Amino acid sequence: MIPVIETERLILREWRESDLDNYAELRGDPVASKFIGVTDRNDAWRSMVYFTGHWTMRGFGCWMIEEKSSGQGIGYCGPYYPMGWPEPEIAWGLNPRFQHKGLATEAATAALTFAYRDLKWTTAISLIADENAPSIALAKRLGAVAESKTHYRDTPCMVFRHLSPSNFLKH
């Protein structure tokens, strides 16, 4: 069962078939999906099913982010650790229509809190493309620091290390 987390403006919840239109919009946007891969509607569906399966295989994963005021699915966020990943990460992505309102920060804060309090993670990273300035800014708002360089799908990336659980929960 996928837990539900509520924040002031958001509900982090399970994926629903009705989320496809908004998620396909996010994944089809060349700016918003530049670093995660622009996809068509069919691949957006597969991605939703992949995120749902991650919960089954790992016991955690990315939630659909629902904006309380509109009831719309606006993006994804959560603890993420697929096979072959360097270590557990907090991942996020937000539909461009909902960016620049602090919603990604609100969702990522809830996700990292869940990873530390409920999953008992002792550390977390976010793997971010060097050119992804909005995600780098979000990681820094969360207190993360650039730790090392790597590549993902031939894209230069930085590994951002999040604060330790005790420091983050005070942050």
C-alpha positions as a printed NumPy array, in Angstrom:
array([[  0.   ,   0.   ,   0.   ],
       [  1.305,   3.43 ,  -0.951],
       [  1.119,   5.865,   1.965],
       [ -0.469,   9.277,   1.527],
       [  1.305,  12.374,   2.786],
       [ -0.399,  15.736,   3.085],
       [  1.347,  19.08 ,   3.288],
       [ -0.16 ,  22.546,   3.435],
       [ -0.905,  22.67 ,  -0.306],
       [ -0.228,  19.157,  -1.579],
       [ -1.177,  15.513,  -1.341],
       [  1.525,  12.989,  -2.207],
       [ -0.405,   9.907,  -3.231],
       [ -0.624,   6.81 ,  -5.432],
       [ -0.687,   7.083,  -9.196],
       [ -4.084,   6.966, -10.924],
       [ -5.043,   6.443, -14.522],
       [ -6.679,   9.879, -14.406],
       [ -3.199,  11.406, -13.869],
       [ -2.121,  10.509, -17.398],
       [ -3.094,  13.766, -19.123],
       [ -1.194,  16.009, -16.732],
       [  1.768,  13.64 , -16.478],
       [  1.934,  13.279, -20.263],
       [  1.967,  17.082, -20.466],
       [  4.955,  17.184, -18.104],
       [  6.814,  14.395, -19.915],
       [  6.05 ,  15.886, -23.318],
       [  7.337,  19.351, -22.435],
       [ 10.807,  19.761, -23.972],
       [ 11.992,  22.149, -21.248],
       [ 10.523,  20.376, -18.203],
       [ 11.612,  16.919, -19.385],
       [ 14.91 ,  17.85 , -21.   ],
       [ 16.92 ,  16.037, -18.342],
       [ 14.622,  13.061, -17.67 ],
       [ 13.68 ,  12.394, -21.286],
       [ 10.886,  13.835, -23.36 ],
       [  8.261,  11.17 , -24.049],
       [  4.984,  10.703, -25.824],
       [  1.721,   9.771, -24.118],
       [  2.362,   6.014, -24.36 ],
       [  5.769,   6.323, -22.717],
       [  4.302,   8.615, -20.054],
       [  1.875,   5.778, -19.25 ],
       [  4.768,   3.312, -19.012],
       [  6.595,   5.703, -16.694],
       [  3.548,   5.939, -14.409],
       [  3.369,   2.143, -14.25 ],
       [  7.135,   2.001, -13.627],
       [  6.813,   4.38 , -10.66 ],
       [  3.931,   2.297,  -9.307],
       [  5.998,  -0.882,  -9.682],
       [  8.912,   0.714,  -7.842],
       [  6.645,   0.829,  -4.765],
       [  5.988,  -2.905,  -5.106],
       [  9.622,  -3.864,  -5.62 ],
       [ 11.273,  -1.518,  -3.121],
       [  8.51 ,  -0.593,  -0.674],
       [  8.909,   3.092,  -1.536],
       [  8.916,   5.288,  -4.607],
       [  7.755,   8.465,  -6.229],
       [  4.274,   9.707,  -5.505],
       [  2.016,  11.654,  -7.767],
       [  1.891,  15.195,  -6.402],
       [ -1.666,  16.468,  -6.256],
       [ -2.371,  20.144,  -5.732],
       [ -5.092,  20.35 ,  -3.075],
       [ -6.741,  23.492,  -4.437],
       [ -7.225,  22.135,  -7.971],
       [ -7.26 ,  18.369,  -7.344],
       [ -4.856,  17.969, -10.276],
       [ -1.831,  15.722, -10.464],
       [  0.997,  18.183, -11.056],
       [  4.19 ,  16.129, -10.951],
       [  6.067,  13.457,  -9.061],
       [  8.394,  13.278,  -6.098],
       [  9.708,  10.685,  -3.727],
       [ 12.398,   8.317,  -2.562],
       [ 13.818,   6.52 ,  -5.57 ],
       [ 16.39 ,   3.759,  -5.962],
       [ 16.166,   1.807,  -9.208],
       [ 18.565,  -0.998, -10.022],
       [ 21.951,   0.359, -11.039],
       [ 21.468,   3.723,  -9.31 ],
       [ 24.466,   4.905,  -7.281],
       [ 22.468,   5.13 ,  -4.026],
       [ 19.014,   6.084,  -2.755],
       [ 17.806,   9.413,  -4.055],
       [ 15.028,  11.931,  -3.673],
       [ 13.635,  12.563,  -7.158],
       [ 11.194,  15.193,  -8.413],
       [  9.587,  16.691, -11.488],
       [  6.844,  19.277, -11.797],
       [  4.476,  20.252, -14.6  ],
       [  5.642,  23.676, -15.885],
       [  2.223,  25.231, -15.216],
       [  2.829,  24.717, -11.485],
       [  6.471,  25.75 , -11.206],
       [  7.799,  28.825,  -9.379],
       [  5.295,  28.541,  -6.523],
       [  7.405,  26.598,  -4.014],
       [  5.431,  23.401,  -4.633],
       [  8.453,  21.299,  -5.613],
       [ 10.249,  22.392,  -2.451],
       [  7.19 ,  21.516,  -0.383],
       [  6.923,  18.062,  -1.993],
       [ 10.653,  17.302,  -1.785],
       [ 10.754,  18.341,   1.878],
       [  7.905,  15.922,   2.63 ],
       [  9.587,  13.14 ,   0.626],
       [ 12.944,  13.558,   2.336],
       [ 11.269,  13.697,   5.745],
       [  9.473,  10.429,   4.899],
       [ 12.72 ,   8.793,   3.757],
       [ 14.491,   9.734,   6.987],
       [ 11.674,   9.207,   9.502],
       [  9.745,   6.284,   8.015],
       [ 12.303,   4.463,   5.867],
       [ 15.149,   5.175,   8.316],
       [ 17.498,   6.245,   5.531],
       [ 20.759,   7.605,   6.895],
       [ 21.601,   9.548,   3.742],
       [ 20.13 ,  10.517,   0.392],
       [ 21.302,  12.042,  -2.855],
       [ 19.759,  13.767,  -5.811],
       [ 21.399,  13.096,  -9.169],
       [ 21.024,  16.292, -11.212],
       [ 22.206,  17.198, -14.709],
       [ 24.839,  19.931, -14.661],
       [ 22.633,  22.212, -16.763],
       [ 19.453,  21.693, -14.721],
       [ 19.541,  24.996, -12.836],
       [ 16.009,  24.714, -11.336],
       [ 16.713,  21.296,  -9.782],
       [ 20.123,  22.43 ,  -8.547],
       [ 18.439,  25.423,  -6.88 ],
       [ 15.854,  23.13 ,  -5.265],
       [ 18.536,  20.764,  -3.965],
       [ 20.373,  23.729,  -2.432],
       [ 17.141,  25.024,  -0.836],
       [ 16.863,  21.616,   0.824],
       [ 20.408,  22.027,   2.156],
       [ 22.072,  19.582,  -0.254],
       [ 25.623,  20.178,  -1.458],
       [ 27.346,  19.134,  -4.666],
       [ 29.541,  16.179,  -3.818],
       [ 30.837,  14.62 ,  -7.039],
       [ 30.421,  14.431, -10.793],
       [ 29.08 ,  11.484, -12.77 ],
       [ 27.231,  10.727, -16.009],
       [ 23.723,   9.417, -16.586],
       [ 22.734,   8.468, -20.141],
       [ 25.753,  10.393, -21.434],
       [ 24.65 ,  13.532, -19.571],
       [ 27.115,  15.132, -17.152],
       [ 25.537,  15.163, -13.683],
       [ 26.293,  16.189, -10.151],
       [ 25.579,  14.076,  -7.115],
       [ 24.009,  16.354,  -4.512],
       [ 24.236,  14.999,  -0.973],
       [ 21.309,  15.905,   1.249],
       [ 21.781,  16.887,   4.855],
       [ 21.97 ,  14.081,   7.416],
       [ 18.614,  13.121,   8.965],
       [ 19.241,  15.027,  12.183],
       [ 20.448,  18.164,  10.372],
       [ 17.675,  18.028,   7.781],
       [ 14.923,  17.624,  10.324],
       [ 16.266,  20.754,  12.089],
       [ 16.672,  22.613,   8.741]])
